[in-house]
């Protein structure tokens, strides 16, 4: 029972991270119907920027971190968001009217560019985050152990997700994003600046991904230039699991995938952990391509 | 009477290129010939991917999985069962083809970008299976079956029970291929291997050229240019796509044998996703659906970085940038196929919506 709870909380914590990355896929897919393959690498950029800034401002002790955390996360979020906008302008904007698969190849190219740029700048070896920033204490609730680190991670991602959800559902800009997702041409006719909406989603998505990158660095303590690839694929699986283009879907899918993966690696096999995700991905696409919360739409190939 | 030249300009160029290719080992050292061998091998692999991607129009990025299955089949049969390397070639092809048939059946109907993601998942699963030595687990399972049937002291059974991919360490000591008792060692004498690769490449080009010109190839191509129309006129679209997938996988499996025989050592690191991306890039950059384009792509993507050794570190970065620029400026590739002689009549969309 204790092991089950450990795995469950771990799964939820890591699932929260998947969900944050998945939101980036879902936002872009919702409006542009494009799988942004480079998104996972934006997440890695967030992780590396986080490390650079942490060491640059020597926020390595708990107090310094607590004070600087807000500013730091904000900085990374903005930086990664701006990189996201630049990515769109360079690689996707010229391809708005071309066949969708050209854009997919372009996205793949950008993914290769980003990951290799990180490798050239930071070197091919894994980088280590400073220790002891997140508390190592364990809370006991109803006799069950809850490591504070995990709770912190889960709460942060849930707060970020909730903020995004209210932004999309309750604000005028959110309404514009939703309108552009339904029909870009009609939205344009209603006076919505669709280009601005696209810039906005290319800011928000990567920004959340960048935040997730910092969280992974803090949680696992180690980051590598290739990690965006695996996290990206897992987050994409999470987005599909929940129904791509659907924001609550990405959240549910992320948490669910984290739990599936965590329990799977504990009860099936640790070595096959990553394969579990891909099996889930393939099964969903075969059985229910619209995901858990997605609705069936008529497809024009 | 006939003043027209007997050969077109294009044909003469191809003939010159072929002659230059064949005589080139005379002027090159061992290492440079080895680079040509690698280019040739990648050309064969990329041509097999071209059947799926270029003719079939399916965005398949898991080709390294088929290649890996072929290479591992050869390595296991050669080192653990003592089968001569060249004999394992058809078996490698068939196993890769059967695997393709099984995995492609349920996913073939998926739309382009989803198919891409699923094939990426597939190549990762295959790689994880190799690292975790799924062959060994399967062999042990099979052995239990043999024991239940009461055939446990048969020598072959014992060999089967010990079959293994070697996990992350890979397999050493794959026998060099030999033809009519003549051993072709790709490490000791790269020129010998060069002729083996060239012969196989020539066979590949001829076969896929015939395939392209055949009724089947034409059908595949028109189906990929307008799937809805083809489906509407009663063409078995998924059947055609599936068969293209299996042909490509079969050929990649056979190329896997050439690879394992060439370097005599294989490990999971040879079949990562980056390998699939390289193959994908060769086809897209060179000109998908056009055999000379694909070969040019192999020369550029695999050959060029070898010439500029200092460039190795920057290789992937530059290719990423080139890929993006190509998609923006010339999405059809450097050397795309000529448009079909009888173009499909494109209906003006405005007429339809009236």
XYZ file of C-alpha atoms in Angstrom:
655
model
C 0.000 0.000 0.000
C 2.810 2.360 0.911
C 4.644 1.555 -2.307
C 1.437 2.141 -4.248
C 1.075 5.584 -2.662
C 4.674 6.450 -3.321
C 4.210 5.560 -6.970
C 0.910 7.410 -7.162
C 2.301 10.662 -5.782
C 5.393 10.366 -7.927
C 3.188 9.718 -10.943
C 1.034 12.744 -10.160
C 4.076 14.991 -9.742
C 5.637 13.940 -13.017
C 2.187 13.888 -14.622
C 1.797 17.555 -13.715
C 4.961 18.263 -15.678
C 3.713 16.269 -18.655
C 0.466 18.204 -18.469
C 2.273 21.567 -18.531
C 4.226 20.549 -21.627
C 1.144 18.981 -23.196
C -0.673 22.320 -22.939
C 1.859 23.772 -25.369
C 1.089 21.080 -27.927
C -2.610 21.411 -27.430
C -2.714 25.209 -27.725
C -0.757 25.224 -30.970
C -2.654 22.259 -32.361
C -5.971 23.800 -31.411
C -5.380 26.924 -33.478
C -2.954 25.878 -36.229
C -3.634 22.096 -36.466
C 0.127 21.679 -36.310
C 2.177 19.341 -34.142
C 4.962 21.545 -32.870
C 7.764 18.987 -32.733
C 10.186 21.599 -31.428
C 8.127 22.087 -28.269
C 10.012 19.442 -26.287
C 13.252 21.253 -27.014
C 11.806 24.535 -25.790
C 11.196 22.669 -22.549
C 14.882 21.686 -22.485
C 15.881 25.284 -23.174
C 13.811 26.263 -20.132
C 15.651 23.714 -18.010
C 19.089 24.909 -19.159
C 18.205 28.590 -18.856
C 16.949 27.844 -15.357
C 20.260 26.269 -14.429
C 22.260 29.155 -15.908
C 20.186 31.736 -14.095
C 20.260 29.789 -10.821
C 24.040 29.718 -10.864
C 24.350 33.253 -12.246
C 22.343 34.695 -9.373
C 23.776 32.098 -6.956
C 20.299 31.198 -5.805
C 21.631 27.927 -4.539
C 20.535 28.109 -0.926
C 16.942 27.797 0.165
C 16.425 31.369 1.305
C 17.898 32.893 -1.831
C 15.829 30.566 -3.904
C 12.649 31.392 -2.058
C 13.240 35.086 -2.660
C 14.413 34.822 -6.208
C 12.070 32.086 -7.350
C 9.344 34.369 -8.565
C 11.658 36.599 -10.569
C 13.596 33.653 -11.906
C 10.611 31.672 -13.119
C 9.143 34.819 -14.629
C 12.381 35.516 -16.480
C 12.643 32.001 -17.878
C 9.002 31.940 -18.784
C 9.373 35.181 -20.721
C 12.615 34.132 -22.407
C 11.299 30.770 -23.540
C 8.057 32.399 -24.613
C 9.974 34.856 -26.793
C 11.976 31.995 -28.296
C 8.637 30.353 -29.026
C 7.425 33.421 -30.894
C 10.672 33.599 -32.868
C 10.322 29.913 -33.683
C 6.880 30.522 -35.130
C 8.014 33.530 -37.138
C 11.022 31.709 -38.589
C 9.755 28.206 -39.205
C 5.957 28.143 -39.271
C 4.704 31.516 -40.435
C 6.086 31.204 -43.982
C 4.339 27.824 -44.216
C 0.813 28.806 -43.157
C -0.587 28.149 -46.606
C 1.611 25.178 -47.580
C 0.634 21.541 -47.057
C 0.552 20.670 -43.392
C 3.258 18.078 -43.713
C 5.779 20.701 -44.851
C 5.178 22.467 -41.577
C 5.685 19.195 -39.700
C 9.049 18.645 -41.397
C 9.984 22.233 -40.641
C 9.061 21.668 -36.997
C 11.261 18.614 -36.948
C 14.104 20.650 -38.403
C 13.691 23.240 -35.671
C 13.691 20.496 -33.047
C 17.044 19.280 -34.381
C 18.363 22.859 -34.471
C 17.332 23.589 -30.875
C 18.626 20.382 -29.340
C 21.953 20.621 -31.147
C 22.315 24.281 -30.286
C 21.864 23.362 -26.613
C 24.489 20.662 -27.001
C 26.956 23.035 -28.635
C 26.441 25.663 -25.942
C 26.260 23.511 -22.812
C 28.192 20.451 -23.931
C 26.988 16.887 -24.460
C 27.255 15.797 -20.815
C 24.359 15.901 -18.346
C 24.259 19.041 -16.195
C 23.513 18.986 -12.494
C 21.101 21.320 -10.726
C 22.211 22.604 -7.311
C 21.119 20.312 -4.487
C 18.769 21.048 -1.680
C 16.634 23.739 -3.231
C 13.420 21.786 -2.876
C 12.680 20.587 0.669
C 13.306 16.908 1.278
C 10.887 16.572 4.186
C 7.915 14.227 4.081
C 4.399 15.070 5.260
C 2.257 12.353 6.777
C -1.411 12.628 5.979
C -3.650 9.865 7.360
C -0.480 7.903 7.970
C 0.460 8.034 4.301
C 3.715 9.680 3.269
C 3.615 12.715 0.979
C 7.061 14.060 0.099
C 6.828 17.864 0.150
C 8.883 18.043 -3.051
C 6.207 16.184 -4.981
C 3.367 18.145 -3.465
C 5.147 21.376 -4.366
C 5.599 20.238 -7.939
C 2.006 19.114 -8.262
C 0.625 22.287 -6.694
C 2.746 24.511 -8.937
C 1.631 22.762 -12.094
C -2.006 22.702 -10.999
C -1.890 26.432 -10.219
C -0.330 27.212 -13.600
C -2.890 25.046 -15.375
C -5.768 26.599 -13.487
C -4.476 30.078 -14.330
C -4.317 29.159 -18.008
C -7.786 27.622 -17.897
C -9.325 30.772 -16.426
C -7.373 32.935 -18.844
C -8.759 30.981 -21.799
C -12.304 30.628 -20.455
C -12.953 33.948 -18.720
C -11.031 36.710 -20.480
C -11.691 38.439 -23.783
C -8.293 37.415 -25.135
C -9.110 33.848 -24.145
C -12.349 34.109 -26.101
C -10.358 35.325 -29.110
C -8.087 32.286 -28.836
C -11.076 29.978 -28.635
C -12.681 31.669 -31.613
C -9.491 31.344 -33.683
C -9.331 27.686 -32.756
C -12.822 27.070 -34.100
C -12.532 28.980 -37.383
C -9.667 31.282 -38.226
C -11.406 32.932 -41.172
C -14.590 33.631 -39.266
C -12.573 34.959 -36.335
C -10.771 37.298 -38.708
C -14.095 38.538 -40.055
C -15.224 39.267 -36.508
C -12.270 41.608 -36.131
C -9.955 39.290 -34.232
C -6.284 39.723 -34.998
C -5.505 36.071 -35.666
C -1.790 36.725 -36.102
C -1.681 38.186 -32.627
C -3.569 35.175 -31.271
C -1.029 32.850 -32.870
C 1.839 34.866 -31.406
C 0.158 34.666 -28.035
C -0.224 30.894 -28.086
C 3.370 30.546 -29.221
C 4.265 32.595 -26.157
C 2.060 30.845 -23.595
C 2.765 27.270 -24.671
C 6.576 27.479 -24.640
C 6.464 29.598 -21.489
C 4.610 26.815 -19.642
C 6.998 24.287 -21.165
C 9.958 26.338 -19.945
C 8.514 26.418 -16.441
C 8.126 22.630 -16.626
C 11.802 22.425 -17.631
C 12.898 24.238 -14.499
C 10.625 22.018 -12.416
C 12.158 18.856 -13.896
C 15.639 20.201 -13.204
C 14.728 20.902 -9.586
C 12.924 17.595 -9.110
C 15.391 15.190 -10.711
C 18.519 17.323 -10.270
C 19.900 16.359 -13.668
C 19.227 17.635 -17.172
C 20.519 16.618 -20.574
C 20.337 18.131 -24.024
C 18.459 15.148 -25.431
C 15.764 15.044 -22.750
C 13.325 17.311 -24.570
C 12.801 14.611 -27.107
C 11.469 12.016 -24.661
C 9.529 14.484 -22.534
C 8.115 16.026 -25.690
C 6.881 12.685 -26.966
C 5.406 11.810 -23.595
C 3.671 15.144 -23.313
C 2.371 14.732 -26.826
C 1.027 11.318 -25.811
C -0.621 13.013 -22.845
C -2.202 15.604 -25.129
C -3.560 12.880 -27.413
C -4.692 10.828 -24.417
C -6.820 13.700 -23.216
C -7.890 14.791 -26.688
C -5.585 17.096 -28.592
C -6.732 20.685 -28.887
C -8.642 20.344 -25.632
C -7.117 22.190 -22.658
C -8.701 20.260 -19.757
C -7.892 17.160 -21.809
C -4.182 17.953 -21.753
C -4.313 18.344 -17.969
C -6.199 15.095 -17.391
C -4.062 13.277 -19.971
C -0.818 14.488 -18.417
C -1.734 13.444 -14.887
C -3.140 10.132 -16.091
C -0.061 9.349 -18.171
C 2.235 10.181 -15.261
C 0.326 7.775 -13.032
C 0.188 5.039 -15.697
C 3.908 5.335 -16.298
C 4.807 5.405 -12.625
C 2.630 2.434 -11.713
C 3.710 0.602 -14.852
C 7.380 0.983 -14.077
C 6.791 -0.212 -10.528
C 4.515 -3.153 -11.202
C 5.434 -4.224 -14.749
C 9.052 -3.364 -15.425
C 11.361 -0.448 -14.803
C 13.366 -1.133 -17.927
C 10.282 -0.918 -20.131
C 9.069 2.342 -18.592
C 9.431 4.435 -21.749
C 7.970 1.717 -23.932
C 4.766 1.827 -21.827
C 4.164 5.401 -22.946
C 4.575 4.531 -26.595
C 2.274 1.556 -26.289
C -0.325 3.860 -24.707
C 0.172 6.313 -27.595
C -0.270 3.680 -30.285
C -3.272 2.098 -28.564
C -5.034 5.445 -28.218
C -4.448 6.405 -31.816
C -5.792 3.064 -32.949
C -8.754 2.783 -30.598
C -9.829 6.360 -29.902
C -7.828 8.962 -31.827
C -9.907 11.786 -30.391
C -8.749 11.015 -26.871
C -10.714 10.829 -23.642
C -12.235 14.326 -23.667
C -12.026 15.089 -27.366
C -15.076 15.118 -29.533
C -15.378 13.340 -32.826
C -14.905 15.705 -35.736
C -15.369 15.047 -39.431
C -11.906 14.666 -40.920
C -10.942 15.905 -44.362
C -7.836 13.676 -44.395
C 18.156 9.521 -91.381
C 17.461 9.867 -87.709
C 19.249 12.957 -86.400
C 17.906 12.772 -82.875
C 20.562 11.693 -80.359
C 20.194 8.103 -79.254
C 20.534 8.994 -75.618
C 19.052 11.921 -73.793
C 21.291 14.338 -71.905
C 19.980 12.973 -68.633
C 20.857 9.393 -69.516
C 24.402 10.386 -70.480
C 24.861 12.176 -67.152
C 23.639 9.119 -65.243
C 25.955 6.858 -67.210
C 28.939 9.112 -66.460
C 28.020 9.242 -62.766
C 27.729 5.448 -62.658
C 31.118 4.972 -64.339
C 32.775 7.499 -62.011
C 31.210 5.712 -59.030
C 32.485 2.295 -60.116
C 36.067 3.346 -60.883
C 36.383 5.677 -57.885
C 37.972 3.105 -55.493
C 40.988 3.036 -57.827
C 41.790 6.604 -56.833
C 40.677 6.534 -53.206
C 42.309 5.217 -50.069
C 40.752 2.702 -47.710
C 39.032 5.268 -45.552
C 37.547 7.196 -48.463
C 36.228 3.984 -49.983
C 34.661 3.199 -46.635
C 32.861 6.539 -46.776
C 31.535 5.569 -50.207
C 30.384 2.246 -48.734
C 28.470 4.119 -46.071
C 26.957 6.419 -48.687
C 25.945 3.396 -50.749
C 24.396 1.680 -47.750
C 22.417 4.777 -46.848
C 21.367 5.164 -50.472
C 19.946 1.624 -50.395
C 18.150 2.301 -47.118
C 16.838 5.652 -48.296
C 15.569 4.080 -51.518
C 13.669 1.531 -49.471
C 12.199 4.343 -47.389
C 11.381 6.162 -50.601
C 8.885 3.428 -51.510
C 6.914 4.269 -48.376
C 7.546 8.004 -48.178
C 8.057 9.019 -51.796
C 5.707 6.726 -53.703
C 3.233 5.944 -50.952
C 3.237 9.442 -49.453
C 3.200 8.024 -45.924
C 5.198 9.984 -43.378
C 7.110 7.153 -41.832
C 9.925 8.013 -39.472
C 10.591 4.642 -37.938
C 12.615 3.092 -40.710
C 15.528 2.389 -38.352
C 13.283 -0.218 -36.685
C 13.154 -2.385 -39.821
C 16.829 -1.846 -40.482
C 17.591 -2.859 -36.882
C 15.478 -6.006 -37.143
C 17.366 -7.017 -40.281
C 20.775 -6.293 -38.751
C 19.978 -8.137 -35.526
C 18.549 -11.120 -37.382
C 21.811 -11.399 -39.278
C 23.947 -10.875 -36.186
C 22.063 -13.463 -34.119
C 21.922 -16.054 -36.902
C 25.568 -15.512 -37.754
C 27.131 -15.501 -34.302
C 24.761 -17.777 -32.389
C 23.586 -20.203 -35.068
C 26.564 -20.143 -37.424
C 24.535 -19.326 -40.521
C 26.630 -17.737 -43.322
C 25.930 -14.024 -43.478
C 24.656 -13.863 -47.028
C 22.143 -16.634 -46.307
C 20.636 -14.597 -43.505
C 19.786 -11.803 -45.919
C 16.406 -13.100 -47.132
C 15.491 -14.144 -43.588
C 16.347 -10.641 -42.336
C 14.180 -9.138 -45.074
C 11.261 -11.447 -44.400
C 11.345 -10.868 -40.636
C 11.407 -7.100 -41.117
C 8.581 -7.390 -43.650
C 6.452 -9.525 -41.339
C 7.040 -7.090 -38.502
C 6.004 -4.222 -40.787
C 2.862 -6.113 -41.777
C 1.892 -6.650 -38.141
C 2.545 -3.122 -36.923
C 1.412 -1.229 -40.005
C -1.979 -2.959 -40.343
C -3.699 -1.031 -37.529
C -1.929 2.301 -38.069
C -1.938 2.616 -41.840
C -5.166 4.608 -41.943
C -3.791 7.324 -39.654
C -3.392 10.805 -41.060
C 0.116 12.017 -42.007
C 1.343 13.700 -38.841
C -0.199 11.071 -36.575
C 1.405 8.317 -38.605
C 4.699 10.115 -38.122
C 4.302 10.122 -34.350
C 3.257 6.472 -34.221
C 6.207 5.339 -36.310
C 8.506 7.287 -33.987
C 6.902 5.405 -31.100
C 7.454 2.159 -32.974
C 11.175 2.699 -33.501
C 11.561 3.607 -29.826
C 9.733 0.473 -28.710
C 11.967 -1.650 -30.943
C 15.073 0.020 -29.527
C 13.913 -0.514 -25.940
C 13.118 -4.130 -26.788
C 16.660 -4.596 -28.114
C 18.244 -2.970 -25.060
C 16.127 -5.104 -22.724
C 16.932 -8.168 -24.767
C 13.400 -9.145 -25.675
C 14.867 -11.866 -27.907
C 16.324 -13.612 -24.890
C 13.006 -13.491 -23.030
C 11.166 -14.783 -26.093
C 13.752 -17.535 -26.538
C 13.368 -18.657 -22.935
C 9.611 -18.681 -23.369
C 9.971 -20.706 -26.550
C 12.307 -23.075 -24.758
C 9.699 -23.718 -22.085
C 7.340 -24.644 -24.898
C 9.900 -27.092 -26.283
C 10.340 -28.607 -22.861
C 6.607 -29.068 -22.523
C 6.669 -30.888 -25.844
C 9.515 -33.017 -24.507
C 12.190 -31.898 -27.004
C 14.823 -30.379 -24.784
C 18.072 -32.044 -25.737
C 17.967 -31.115 -29.378
C 21.048 -29.005 -30.196
C 19.049 -26.397 -32.083
C 16.710 -25.990 -29.093
C 19.640 -25.197 -26.906
C 20.851 -22.589 -29.372
C 17.403 -21.051 -29.546
C 17.189 -20.907 -25.760
C 20.427 -18.932 -25.683
C 19.565 -16.490 -28.462
C 20.073 -12.906 -27.334
C 20.508 -9.369 -28.638
C 23.292 -8.761 -26.141
C 21.313 -5.938 -24.534
C 23.074 -2.575 -24.461
C 26.422 -4.222 -25.271
C 25.340 -5.404 -28.694
C 26.747 -8.332 -30.653
C 30.381 -8.748 -31.641
C 31.924 -10.875 -34.340
C 29.341 -11.061 -37.123
C 30.961 -13.104 -39.898
C 31.958 -11.134 -42.985
C 29.757 -12.030 -45.940
C 31.198 -14.441 -48.472
C 30.095 -15.187 -52.001
C 31.106 -18.511 -53.580
C 33.675 -18.974 -50.858
C 35.169 -15.548 -51.455
C 35.154 -13.595 -48.216
C 34.299 -9.910 -48.392
C 35.627 -8.225 -45.305
C 34.421 -4.635 -45.077
C 37.054 -3.662 -42.527
C 40.158 -5.265 -44.030
C 39.406 -4.610 -47.672
C 36.896 -1.854 -48.242
C 37.149 -2.177 -52.033
C 35.698 -5.688 -51.944
C 32.845 -4.445 -49.849
C 32.444 -1.531 -52.211
C 31.601 -3.918 -55.032
C 29.140 -5.832 -52.887
C 27.391 -2.607 -51.911
C 27.469 -1.333 -55.485
C 25.967 -4.555 -56.815
C 23.213 -4.388 -54.237
C 22.658 -0.696 -54.919
C 22.399 -1.385 -58.655
C 19.875 -4.144 -57.974
C 17.936 -1.765 -55.705
C 17.854 0.990 -58.305
C 16.757 -1.411 -61.043
C 14.081 -3.019 -58.907
C 12.597 0.239 -57.663
C 12.834 1.748 -61.146
C 10.768 -1.141 -62.473
C 8.421 -0.829 -59.512
C 7.980 2.871 -60.198
C 7.128 2.218 -63.844
C 4.875 -0.734 -63.153
C 1.133 -0.628 -62.905
C 1.500 -1.056 -59.162
C 3.895 1.890 -58.818
C 1.706 4.175 -60.889
C -1.347 3.218 -58.891
C 0.489 3.917 -55.646
C 1.609 7.310 -56.853
C -1.790 8.455 -58.042
C -3.347 7.125 -54.882
C -0.953 9.205 -52.839
C -1.692 12.341 -54.840
C -5.442 12.066 -54.299
C -6.502 9.511 -51.755
C -10.142 10.517 -51.549
C -10.636 10.126 -55.293
C -8.909 6.769 -55.265
C -10.964 5.554 -52.324
C -14.105 6.853 -53.996
C -13.430 4.918 -57.166
C -13.147 1.700 -55.224
C -9.359 1.366 -55.014
C -8.189 -0.627 -52.009
C -6.128 2.258 -50.597
C -5.060 0.617 -47.360
C -3.998 -2.497 -49.259
C -1.718 -0.507 -51.530
C -0.265 1.492 -48.663
C 0.293 -1.610 -46.573
C 2.091 -3.396 -49.392
C 4.355 -0.374 -49.950
C 5.165 -0.441 -46.259
C 6.038 -4.131 -46.370
C 8.198 -3.772 -49.516
C 10.140 -0.896 -47.941
C 10.591 -2.802 -44.682
C 11.684 -5.976 -46.485
C 14.353 -4.093 -48.363
C 15.524 -2.227 -45.269
C 15.836 -5.568 -43.468
C 18.112 -6.867 -46.235
C 20.165 -3.669 -46.025
C 20.468 -4.418 -42.307
C 22.349 -7.596 -43.242
C 24.797 -5.571 -45.342
C 25.299 -3.215 -42.413
C 25.916 -5.968 -39.864
C 28.280 -7.708 -42.274
C 30.151 -4.505 -42.971
C 31.075 -3.445 -39.463
C 30.759 -6.939 -37.855
C 29.538 -5.346 -34.639
C 26.117 -3.955 -33.874
C 24.624 -2.320 -30.823
C 21.375 -0.476 -30.052
C 23.188 2.858 -30.523
C 23.270 2.210 -34.281
C 19.484 2.290 -34.505
C 18.387 5.362 -32.639
C 15.756 7.776 -33.743
C 18.523 10.003 -35.162
C 19.132 7.227 -37.679
C 15.517 7.367 -38.796
C 15.736 11.144 -39.045
C 18.856 10.909 -41.202
C 17.107 8.552 -43.619
C 14.016 10.731 -43.644
C 16.167 13.771 -44.344
C 17.952 12.055 -47.232
C 14.644 11.375 -48.961
C 13.103 14.788 -48.255
C 16.206 16.813 -49.110
C 17.155 14.835 -52.182
C 13.728 14.702 -53.753
C 11.116 12.293 -52.496
C 9.756 9.914 -55.099
C 12.703 10.240 -57.484
C 15.510 7.674 -57.422
C 18.419 9.933 -58.578
C 17.222 12.572 -56.114
C 17.326 10.122 -53.217
C 20.847 8.980 -54.148
C 21.979 12.586 -54.367
C 20.440 13.099 -50.933
C 22.482 10.201 -49.504
C 25.632 11.680 -50.998
C 24.908 15.084 -49.474
C 23.679 14.006 -46.044
C 26.155 11.166 -45.400
C 29.061 11.968 -47.701
C 29.529 15.706 -47.221
C 30.077 15.669 -43.423
C 32.824 13.059 -43.957
C 34.667 15.403 -46.308
C 34.441 18.275 -43.867
C 35.536 16.490 -40.718
C 35.512 19.665 -38.630
C 31.919 20.032 -39.605
C 30.871 16.803 -37.795
C 29.928 18.602 -34.594
C 27.767 21.083 -36.465
C 26.316 18.517 -38.811
C 22.905 18.031 -37.223
C 22.481 21.732 -36.477
C 23.147 22.645 -40.098
C 20.847 19.886 -41.340
C 18.076 21.161 -39.122
C 18.457 24.647 -40.551
C 18.656 23.277 -44.107
C 15.505 21.239 -43.488
C 13.581 24.363 -42.414
C 14.905 26.468 -45.292
C 14.084 23.702 -47.761
C 10.522 23.458 -46.485
C 10.081 27.207 -46.922
C 11.822 27.635 -50.273
C 11.762 24.270 -52.035
C 9.577 21.703 -50.265
C 9.808 19.231 -53.148
C 13.548 18.615 -52.597
C 16.682 19.375 -54.604
C 15.896 16.915 -57.376
C 12.160 16.234 -57.454
C 10.509 13.882 -59.941
C 9.189 15.345 -63.164
C 5.451 15.966 -63.075
C 3.495 13.030 -64.501
C 2.941 12.965 -68.256
C -0.807 12.964 -67.837
C -1.484 15.351 -64.969
C -4.507 14.762 -62.863
C -7.157 17.305 -63.665
C -7.358 19.623 -60.695
C -10.850 20.926 -60.139
C -11.009 24.574 -59.234
C -12.377 24.688 -55.698
C -14.441 27.766 -56.440
C -16.401 25.819 -59.049
C -17.292 23.177 -56.505
C -18.551 25.462 -53.781
C -21.002 27.194 -56.110
